Structure formats: structure tokens, C-alpha cells
Short mmCIF file of C-alpha atoms and ligand atoms in Angstrom, two decimals:
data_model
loop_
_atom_site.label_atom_id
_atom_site.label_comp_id
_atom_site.label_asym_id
_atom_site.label_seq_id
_atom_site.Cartn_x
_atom_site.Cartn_y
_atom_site.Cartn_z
CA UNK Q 45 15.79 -47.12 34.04
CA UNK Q 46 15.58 -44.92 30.86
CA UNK Q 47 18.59 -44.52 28.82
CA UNK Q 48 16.61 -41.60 27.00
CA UNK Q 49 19.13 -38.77 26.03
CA UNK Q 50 16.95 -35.79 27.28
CA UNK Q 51 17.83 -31.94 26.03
CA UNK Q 52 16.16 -28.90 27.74
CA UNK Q 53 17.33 -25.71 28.39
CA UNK Q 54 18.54 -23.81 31.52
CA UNK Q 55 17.25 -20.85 32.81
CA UNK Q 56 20.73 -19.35 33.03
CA UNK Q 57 21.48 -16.49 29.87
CA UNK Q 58 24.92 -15.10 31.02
CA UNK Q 59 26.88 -13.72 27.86
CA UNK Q 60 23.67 -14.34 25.42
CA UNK Q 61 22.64 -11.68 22.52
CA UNK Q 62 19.34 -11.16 22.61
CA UNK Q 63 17.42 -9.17 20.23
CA UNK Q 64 13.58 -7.41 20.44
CA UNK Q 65 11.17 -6.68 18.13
CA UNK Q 66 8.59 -4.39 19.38
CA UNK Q 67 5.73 -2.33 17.23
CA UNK Q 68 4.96 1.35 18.41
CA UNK Q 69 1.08 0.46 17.86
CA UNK Q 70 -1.01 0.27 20.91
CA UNK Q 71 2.48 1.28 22.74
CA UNK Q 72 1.00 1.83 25.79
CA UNK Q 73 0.82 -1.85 26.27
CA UNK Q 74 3.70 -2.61 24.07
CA UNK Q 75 5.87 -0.57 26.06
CA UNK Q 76 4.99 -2.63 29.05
CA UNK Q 77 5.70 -6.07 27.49
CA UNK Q 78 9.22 -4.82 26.18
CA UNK Q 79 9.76 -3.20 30.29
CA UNK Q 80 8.79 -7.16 31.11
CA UNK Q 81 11.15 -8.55 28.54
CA UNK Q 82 13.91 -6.31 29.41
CA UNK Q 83 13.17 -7.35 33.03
CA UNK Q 84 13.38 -10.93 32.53
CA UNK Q 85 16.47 -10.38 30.68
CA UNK Q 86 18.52 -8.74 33.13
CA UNK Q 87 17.45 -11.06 36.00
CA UNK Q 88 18.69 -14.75 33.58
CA UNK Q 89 22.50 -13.06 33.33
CA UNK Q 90 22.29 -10.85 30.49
CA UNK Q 91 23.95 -7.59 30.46
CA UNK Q 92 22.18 -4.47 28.94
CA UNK Q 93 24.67 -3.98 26.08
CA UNK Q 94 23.94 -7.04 24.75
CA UNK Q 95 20.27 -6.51 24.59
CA UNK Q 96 19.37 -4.71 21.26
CA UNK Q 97 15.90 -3.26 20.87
CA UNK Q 98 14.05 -1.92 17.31
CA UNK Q 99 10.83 -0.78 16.93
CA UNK Q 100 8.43 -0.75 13.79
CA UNK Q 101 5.58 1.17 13.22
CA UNK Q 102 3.12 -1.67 13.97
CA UNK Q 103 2.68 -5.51 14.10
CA UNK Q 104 2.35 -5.94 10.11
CA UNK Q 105 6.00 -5.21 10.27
CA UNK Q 106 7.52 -7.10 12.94
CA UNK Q 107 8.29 -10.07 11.01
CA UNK Q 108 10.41 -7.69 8.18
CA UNK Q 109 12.82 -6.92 11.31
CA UNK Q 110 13.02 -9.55 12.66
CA UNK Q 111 13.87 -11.15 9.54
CA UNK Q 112 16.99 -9.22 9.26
CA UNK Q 113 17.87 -9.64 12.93
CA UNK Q 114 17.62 -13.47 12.19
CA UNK Q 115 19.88 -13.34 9.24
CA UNK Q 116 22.34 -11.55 10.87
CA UNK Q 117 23.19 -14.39 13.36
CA UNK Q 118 24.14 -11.85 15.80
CA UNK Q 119 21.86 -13.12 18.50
CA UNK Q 120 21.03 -16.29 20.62
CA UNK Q 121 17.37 -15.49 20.44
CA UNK Q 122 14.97 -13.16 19.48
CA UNK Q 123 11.77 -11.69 20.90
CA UNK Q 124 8.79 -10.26 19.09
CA UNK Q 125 6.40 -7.97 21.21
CA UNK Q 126 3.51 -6.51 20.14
CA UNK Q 127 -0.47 -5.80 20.57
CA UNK Q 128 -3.38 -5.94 18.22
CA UNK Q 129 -6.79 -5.46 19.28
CA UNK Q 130 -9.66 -6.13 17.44
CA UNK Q 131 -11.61 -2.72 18.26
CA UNK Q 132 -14.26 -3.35 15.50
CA UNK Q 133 -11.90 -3.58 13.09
CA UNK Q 134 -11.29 -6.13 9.84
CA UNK Q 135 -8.16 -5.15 9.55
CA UNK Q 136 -7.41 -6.86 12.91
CA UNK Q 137 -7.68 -10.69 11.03
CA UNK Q 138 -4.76 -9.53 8.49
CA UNK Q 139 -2.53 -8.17 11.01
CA UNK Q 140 -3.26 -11.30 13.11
CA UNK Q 141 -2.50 -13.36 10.27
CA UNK Q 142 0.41 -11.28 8.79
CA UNK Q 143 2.83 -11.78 11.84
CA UNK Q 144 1.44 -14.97 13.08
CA UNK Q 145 2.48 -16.27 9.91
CA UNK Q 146 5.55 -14.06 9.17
CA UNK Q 147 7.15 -14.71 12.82
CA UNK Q 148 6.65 -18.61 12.10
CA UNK Q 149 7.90 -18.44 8.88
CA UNK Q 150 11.19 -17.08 10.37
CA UNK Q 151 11.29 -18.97 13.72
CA UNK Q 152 11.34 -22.67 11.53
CA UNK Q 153 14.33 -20.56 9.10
CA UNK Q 154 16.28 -21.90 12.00
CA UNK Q 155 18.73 -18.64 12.55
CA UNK Q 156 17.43 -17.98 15.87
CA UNK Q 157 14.82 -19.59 18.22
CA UNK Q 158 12.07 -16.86 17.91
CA UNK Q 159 9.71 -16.21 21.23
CA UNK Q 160 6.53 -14.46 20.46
CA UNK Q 161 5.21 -12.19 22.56
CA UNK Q 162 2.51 -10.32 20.18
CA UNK Q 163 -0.86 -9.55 22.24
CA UNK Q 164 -4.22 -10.34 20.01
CA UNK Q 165 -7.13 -9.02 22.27
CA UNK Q 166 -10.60 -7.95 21.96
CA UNK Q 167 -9.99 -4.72 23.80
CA UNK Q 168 -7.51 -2.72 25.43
CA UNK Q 169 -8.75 -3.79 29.26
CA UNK Q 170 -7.85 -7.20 28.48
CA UNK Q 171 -4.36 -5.86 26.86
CA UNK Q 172 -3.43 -4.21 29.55
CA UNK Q 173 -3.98 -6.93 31.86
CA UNK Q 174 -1.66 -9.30 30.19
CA UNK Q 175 1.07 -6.08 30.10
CA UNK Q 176 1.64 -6.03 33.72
CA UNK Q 177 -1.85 -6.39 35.39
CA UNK Q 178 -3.87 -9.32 36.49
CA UNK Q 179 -2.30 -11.73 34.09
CA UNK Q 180 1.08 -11.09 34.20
CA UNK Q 181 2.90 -9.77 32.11
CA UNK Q 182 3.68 -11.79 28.52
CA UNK Q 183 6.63 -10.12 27.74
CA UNK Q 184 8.35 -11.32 30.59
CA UNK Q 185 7.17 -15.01 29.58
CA UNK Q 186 8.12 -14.27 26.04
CA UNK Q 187 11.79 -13.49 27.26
CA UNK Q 188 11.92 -16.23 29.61
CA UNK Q 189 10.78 -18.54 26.79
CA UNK Q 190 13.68 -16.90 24.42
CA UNK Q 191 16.36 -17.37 27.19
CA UNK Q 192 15.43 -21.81 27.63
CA UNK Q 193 15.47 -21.69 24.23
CA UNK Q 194 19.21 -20.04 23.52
CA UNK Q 195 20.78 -22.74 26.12
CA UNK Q 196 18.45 -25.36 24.68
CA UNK Q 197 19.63 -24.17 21.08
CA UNK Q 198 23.32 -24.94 22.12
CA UNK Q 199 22.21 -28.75 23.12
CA UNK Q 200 20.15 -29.63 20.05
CA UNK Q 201 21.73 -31.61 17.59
N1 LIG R 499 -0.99 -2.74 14.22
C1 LIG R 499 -0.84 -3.17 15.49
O1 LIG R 499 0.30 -3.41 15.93
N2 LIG R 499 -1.92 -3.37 16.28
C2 LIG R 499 -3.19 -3.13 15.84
O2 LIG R 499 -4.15 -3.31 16.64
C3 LIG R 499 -3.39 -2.68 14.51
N3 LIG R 499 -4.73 -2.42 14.00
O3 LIG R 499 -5.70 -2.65 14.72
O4 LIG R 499 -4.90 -1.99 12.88
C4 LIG R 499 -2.24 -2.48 13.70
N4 LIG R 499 -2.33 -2.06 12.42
C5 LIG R 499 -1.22 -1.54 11.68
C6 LIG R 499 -0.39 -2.62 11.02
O5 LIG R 499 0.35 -3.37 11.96
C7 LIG R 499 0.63 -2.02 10.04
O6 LIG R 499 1.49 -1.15 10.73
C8 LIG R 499 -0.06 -1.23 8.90
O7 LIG R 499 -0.96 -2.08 8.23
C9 LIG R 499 1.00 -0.73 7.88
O8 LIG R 499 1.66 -1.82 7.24
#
């Protein structure tokens, strides 16, 4: 028998804070993810009203909100959503890079577990099927992800 002290997180987010991130760019997807996050919220326990939502112009600057959210301490977790698609573009790599890396930089702060929900595609068609199509829907995933993390966050030493 294992006397291993195992934490993990339940799936249960009644009276949680949560707060979204989500970039106007490519909003025809990105409105989908934040319907799927919203979704998933709603159906773990949380009530609207505790659900706060703030949108930035694009991806580049998801990580400067969510920075602030973080250092508030306001909320049990926090969801970035966005969508960048390459589209023969080099300024796809630096976008990529700028809130891959500015998202991690805040998750390890430690304010707030940080899901990340930010769509990097090589076209819309294959966007769009990860915004409610053939592959789901990664907004929902990214808020289920946020809500085992805020009961996990409340076990972890
Ligand atoms: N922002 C996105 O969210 N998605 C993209 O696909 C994208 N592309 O391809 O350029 C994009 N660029 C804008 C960027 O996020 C910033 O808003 C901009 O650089 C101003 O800081």
C-alpha cells in the first residue's frame, strides 16, 4: 500500500473568481473560445458575476492584462484566449513568442494558476475547428483546466 500524499484538483468551482483574457484579433474564433470558456464556467458552479472578462486588441497584449489581473489577487484562476495564424506572415513567430513567453512568465509569478487557451494555426480552417468545430472547442478545455487548477491551488502546499 502507498502512503503517498496525493493532491489533485476537483472539478467542482462553486464560489471561484475567475478572470479572462481574450484578444479582439481573429475574433471570429476568439469569440468562440471565450463562448466555450464561459460555458465551461457556468456548468463547474460558477456564477456569472464572478466571471470577469477584458479584451485587448490582440495576442501581443494578453500577457500586459493578465499581468494586472494576476497582481490583483482577485481571482482563483485566470484564462488567456486567443488566435494567431500564421497567414504568410513573420510577424506570426513574435506574437507566438511574445505571449507564449509573457503568459509563462506570469503563470510561474505564482498569483494565479494561468490556463492558456491562445490558438497558433496555419490558417483560419484549422482555427475554427478547434473554436467549436471538429476539434472541440479549446476554450472550454482552457476553462476546465483553470477550474482543477483553483481547487488544486487550495491543496498545494
Ligand atoms: N494578433 C493576434 O492576436 N493574432 C494574429 O494572428 C496576429 N497577427 O497575425 O499579426 C496578431 N497581431 C497583432 C499583435 O497581437 C499585436 O496586437 C500588435 O503587434 C500590436 O502590439
Amino acid at each position: 500500500m502507498s502512503a503517498a500524499k496525493i493532491l489533485e484538483g476537483m472539478l467542482n468551482a462553486q464560489g471561484k473568481s475567475f478572470g479572462i483574457v481574450v484578444s479582439r484579433f481573429n475574433s471570429l474564433v476568439t469569440r468562440e473560445l471565450l463562448r466555450g470558456a464561459q460555458d465551461c464556467l457556468l456548468r463547474h458552479g460558477v456564477q456569472e458575476k464572478d466571471i470577469t472578462i477584458a479584451w485587448v486588441p490582440g495576442a501581443g497584449e494578453i500577457p500586459q492584462a493578465l499581468k494586472r489581473l494576476a497582481d490583483s489577487k482577485k481571482f482563483d484562476a485566470l484564462i488567456a484566449l486567443g488566435c494567431v495564424i500564421r497567414g504568410g506572415t513573420p510577424h506570426f513567430d513574435q506574437v507566438v513568442a511574445l505571449v507564449t513567453r509573457g503568459v509563462g512568465e506570469i503563470a510561474l509569478q505564482g498569483n494565479a494558476p494561468v490556463a492558456f487557451g491562445v490558438l497558433t494555426t496555419e490558417n483560419l480552417e484549422q482555427a475554427l475547428e478547434r473554436a467549436g468545430a471538429k476539434a472541440g472547442n479549446k476554450g472550454w478545455d482552457a476553462a476546465l483546466a483553470a477550474v482543477e487548477m483553483s481547487s488544486l491551488w487550495e491543496k498545494l502546499p
